[in-house]
């Protein structure tokens, strides 16, 4: 479990890069033979690319680093349960195992909304380990959304005061 926590800590560091860019703070790393071969964080807003989720960015980086779009025997560590798009990329990349931190009750498709990796129509099976450093992963997300709510509230208050002047 220590090794899982070590790699999830690296994914959390990636999530914090997303947060610093004002993106939803999700981070991911791809690990092969005990080494990180790919890193990624959410950047759909800054890159103007709806597919630039943390998982996809980490898969792209890993594939480039190993010169192969197939990442056989690699593990993907991600701070939040993957969405449908990312699950598809994980299957196509032939990731062996997904290790995620916190559940995503609205859009997560590994356990929350469905069990997509258990669907019989996929030609690849993905193992899953959930809940690694879940509390820390959740805290990063909660802090981000609390800050956004506070910023919106402050903006409304400032607009109210300026209109009264």
Short mmCIF file of C-alpha atoms in Angstrom, two decimals:
data_model
loop_
_atom_site.label_atom_id
_atom_site.label_comp_id
_atom_site.label_asym_id
_atom_site.label_seq_id
_atom_site.Cartn_x
_atom_site.Cartn_y
_atom_site.Cartn_z
CA UNK A 1 0.00 0.00 0.00
CA UNK A 2 2.93 2.36 0.63
CA UNK A 3 3.86 2.28 -3.06
CA UNK A 4 0.27 3.09 -4.04
CA UNK A 5 0.29 6.04 -1.64
CA UNK A 6 3.62 7.25 -3.05
CA UNK A 7 2.31 7.29 -6.62
CA UNK A 8 -1.03 8.79 -5.56
CA UNK A 9 0.93 11.58 -3.86
CA UNK A 10 2.51 12.25 -7.25
CA UNK A 11 -0.95 12.36 -8.83
CA UNK A 12 -2.07 14.82 -6.13
CA UNK A 13 0.91 17.02 -7.02
CA UNK A 14 -0.34 17.01 -10.61
CA UNK A 15 -3.83 17.95 -9.38
CA UNK A 16 -2.33 20.93 -7.57
CA UNK A 17 -0.79 22.07 -10.88
CA UNK A 18 -4.27 22.05 -12.37
CA UNK A 19 -5.55 24.00 -9.37
CA UNK A 20 -2.79 26.61 -9.84
CA UNK A 21 -3.98 26.98 -13.45
CA UNK A 22 -7.59 27.44 -12.25
CA UNK A 23 -8.57 24.08 -13.75
CA UNK A 24 -10.58 21.46 -11.87
CA UNK A 25 -7.81 19.82 -9.81
CA UNK A 26 -7.49 16.30 -11.12
CA UNK A 27 -4.06 14.73 -11.53
CA UNK A 28 -2.75 11.46 -12.88
CA UNK A 29 0.46 9.50 -13.35
CA UNK A 30 1.20 6.37 -15.37
CA UNK A 31 3.55 3.87 -13.77
CA UNK A 32 5.40 1.02 -15.46
CA UNK A 33 7.87 -1.25 -13.67
CA UNK A 34 7.84 1.00 -10.62
CA UNK A 35 8.69 4.16 -12.59
CA UNK A 36 6.51 7.09 -13.55
CA UNK A 37 6.42 7.22 -17.35
CA UNK A 38 3.65 9.77 -17.79
CA UNK A 39 2.16 12.72 -15.93
CA UNK A 40 -0.93 14.77 -16.53
CA UNK A 41 -3.37 17.19 -15.02
CA UNK A 42 -6.68 18.66 -16.10
CA UNK A 43 -6.26 21.40 -18.69
CA UNK A 44 -9.31 21.53 -20.96
CA UNK A 45 -9.91 25.23 -20.28
CA UNK A 46 -6.35 26.46 -20.78
CA UNK A 47 -5.73 24.24 -23.81
CA UNK A 48 -9.24 24.74 -25.23
CA UNK A 49 -9.40 20.97 -25.62
CA UNK A 50 -12.36 19.08 -24.14
CA UNK A 51 -10.31 15.86 -24.12
CA UNK A 52 -7.49 17.31 -22.01
CA UNK A 53 -8.47 15.48 -18.83
CA UNK A 54 -5.71 14.43 -16.44
CA UNK A 55 -5.93 10.77 -17.43
CA UNK A 56 -5.73 11.50 -21.15
CA UNK A 57 -2.80 13.88 -20.67
CA UNK A 58 -0.92 11.28 -18.60
CA UNK A 59 -1.65 8.56 -21.18
CA UNK A 60 -0.41 10.82 -24.00
CA UNK A 61 2.78 11.61 -22.08
CA UNK A 62 3.42 7.95 -21.25
CA UNK A 63 2.78 6.77 -24.82
CA UNK A 64 5.18 9.38 -26.13
CA UNK A 65 7.83 8.39 -23.58
CA UNK A 66 7.67 4.68 -24.45
CA UNK A 67 7.06 5.24 -28.18
CA UNK A 68 3.94 3.11 -28.16
CA UNK A 69 0.24 3.88 -27.83
CA UNK A 70 -0.21 0.58 -26.01
CA UNK A 71 0.72 0.83 -22.35
CA UNK A 72 0.54 -2.87 -21.53
CA UNK A 73 1.25 -3.69 -17.86
CA UNK A 74 1.14 -0.01 -16.85
CA UNK A 75 -0.88 1.34 -13.93
CA UNK A 76 -2.74 4.64 -13.96
CA UNK A 77 -3.03 6.56 -10.70
CA UNK A 78 -5.67 9.28 -10.75
CA UNK A 79 -7.00 11.43 -7.94
CA UNK A 80 -10.67 11.13 -8.94
CA UNK A 81 -12.72 8.27 -10.38
CA UNK A 82 -12.53 8.41 -14.21
CA UNK A 83 -15.31 9.59 -16.49
CA UNK A 84 -16.60 7.74 -19.56
CA UNK A 85 -14.20 9.39 -22.00
CA UNK A 86 -11.19 8.63 -19.84
CA UNK A 87 -12.34 5.05 -19.25
CA UNK A 88 -12.42 4.54 -23.01
CA UNK A 89 -8.90 5.93 -23.36
CA UNK A 90 -7.73 3.65 -20.53
CA UNK A 91 -9.12 0.59 -22.32
CA UNK A 92 -7.65 1.60 -25.69
CA UNK A 93 -4.29 2.26 -24.05
CA UNK A 94 -4.39 -1.24 -22.53
CA UNK A 95 -3.75 0.03 -18.99
CA UNK A 96 -3.51 -2.95 -16.66
CA UNK A 97 -4.86 -1.30 -13.52
CA UNK A 98 -6.49 1.97 -12.47
CA UNK A 99 -5.85 3.16 -8.94
CA UNK A 100 -7.98 6.13 -7.98
CA UNK A 101 -8.41 8.24 -4.89
CA UNK A 102 -11.87 9.73 -4.44
CA UNK A 103 -15.16 8.64 -5.95
CA UNK A 104 -16.89 10.96 -8.42
CA UNK A 105 -20.59 10.45 -7.66
CA UNK A 106 -21.89 12.45 -10.63
CA UNK A 107 -19.69 11.35 -13.52
CA UNK A 108 -17.55 8.47 -12.27
CA UNK A 109 -18.06 5.31 -14.30
CA UNK A 110 -15.78 2.86 -12.54
CA UNK A 111 -17.99 2.40 -9.48
CA UNK A 112 -20.28 5.41 -8.92
CA UNK A 113 -22.57 5.51 -11.96
CA UNK A 114 -21.67 2.18 -13.52
CA UNK A 115 -18.93 -0.44 -13.62
CA UNK A 116 -17.69 0.28 -17.13
CA UNK A 117 -14.57 -1.89 -16.97
CA UNK A 118 -16.79 -4.93 -16.37
CA UNK A 119 -18.76 -4.44 -19.59
CA UNK A 120 -18.49 -7.55 -21.80
CA UNK A 121 -18.11 -5.60 -25.05
CA UNK A 122 -14.60 -4.38 -24.17
CA UNK A 123 -11.73 -6.44 -25.54
CA UNK A 124 -9.50 -5.55 -22.59
CA UNK A 125 -9.98 -5.99 -18.85
CA UNK A 126 -8.85 -3.28 -16.44
CA UNK A 127 -8.27 -4.00 -12.76
CA UNK A 128 -9.36 -1.32 -10.28
CA UNK A 129 -8.24 -0.28 -6.82
CA UNK A 130 -10.31 2.53 -5.28
CA UNK A 131 -9.85 4.77 -2.28
CA UNK A 132 -6.08 5.28 -2.16
CA UNK A 133 -5.56 8.56 -0.24
CA UNK A 134 -9.23 9.29 -0.87
CA UNK A 135 -9.44 11.91 1.89
CA UNK A 136 -6.49 13.92 0.53
CA UNK A 137 -7.83 13.70 -3.02
CA UNK A 138 -11.27 14.87 -1.86
CA UNK A 139 -9.79 17.75 0.11
CA UNK A 140 -8.02 19.12 -2.98
CA UNK A 141 -11.32 19.12 -4.89
CA UNK A 142 -13.35 20.53 -2.00
CA UNK A 143 -10.90 23.38 -1.42
CA UNK A 144 -10.99 24.28 -5.13
CA UNK A 145 -14.78 24.41 -5.33
CA UNK A 146 -15.06 26.27 -2.00
CA UNK A 147 -12.63 28.87 -3.30
CA UNK A 148 -14.67 29.23 -6.51
CA UNK A 149 -17.89 29.67 -4.53
CA UNK A 150 -16.19 32.28 -2.33
CA UNK A 151 -14.88 34.13 -5.40
CA UNK A 152 -18.35 34.21 -6.98
CA UNK A 153 -19.86 35.46 -3.72
CA UNK A 154 -17.23 38.21 -3.45
CA UNK A 155 -17.81 39.23 -7.07
CA UNK A 156 -21.58 39.50 -6.53
CA UNK A 157 -21.01 41.53 -3.39
CA UNK A 158 -18.59 43.86 -5.22
CA UNK A 159 -21.07 44.29 -8.06
CA UNK A 160 -23.85 45.07 -5.61
CA UNK A 161 -21.72 47.71 -3.88
CA UNK A 162 -20.63 49.29 -7.17
CA UNK A 163 -24.22 49.52 -8.42
CA UNK A 164 -25.27 51.24 -5.19
CA UNK A 165 -22.54 53.89 -5.53
#
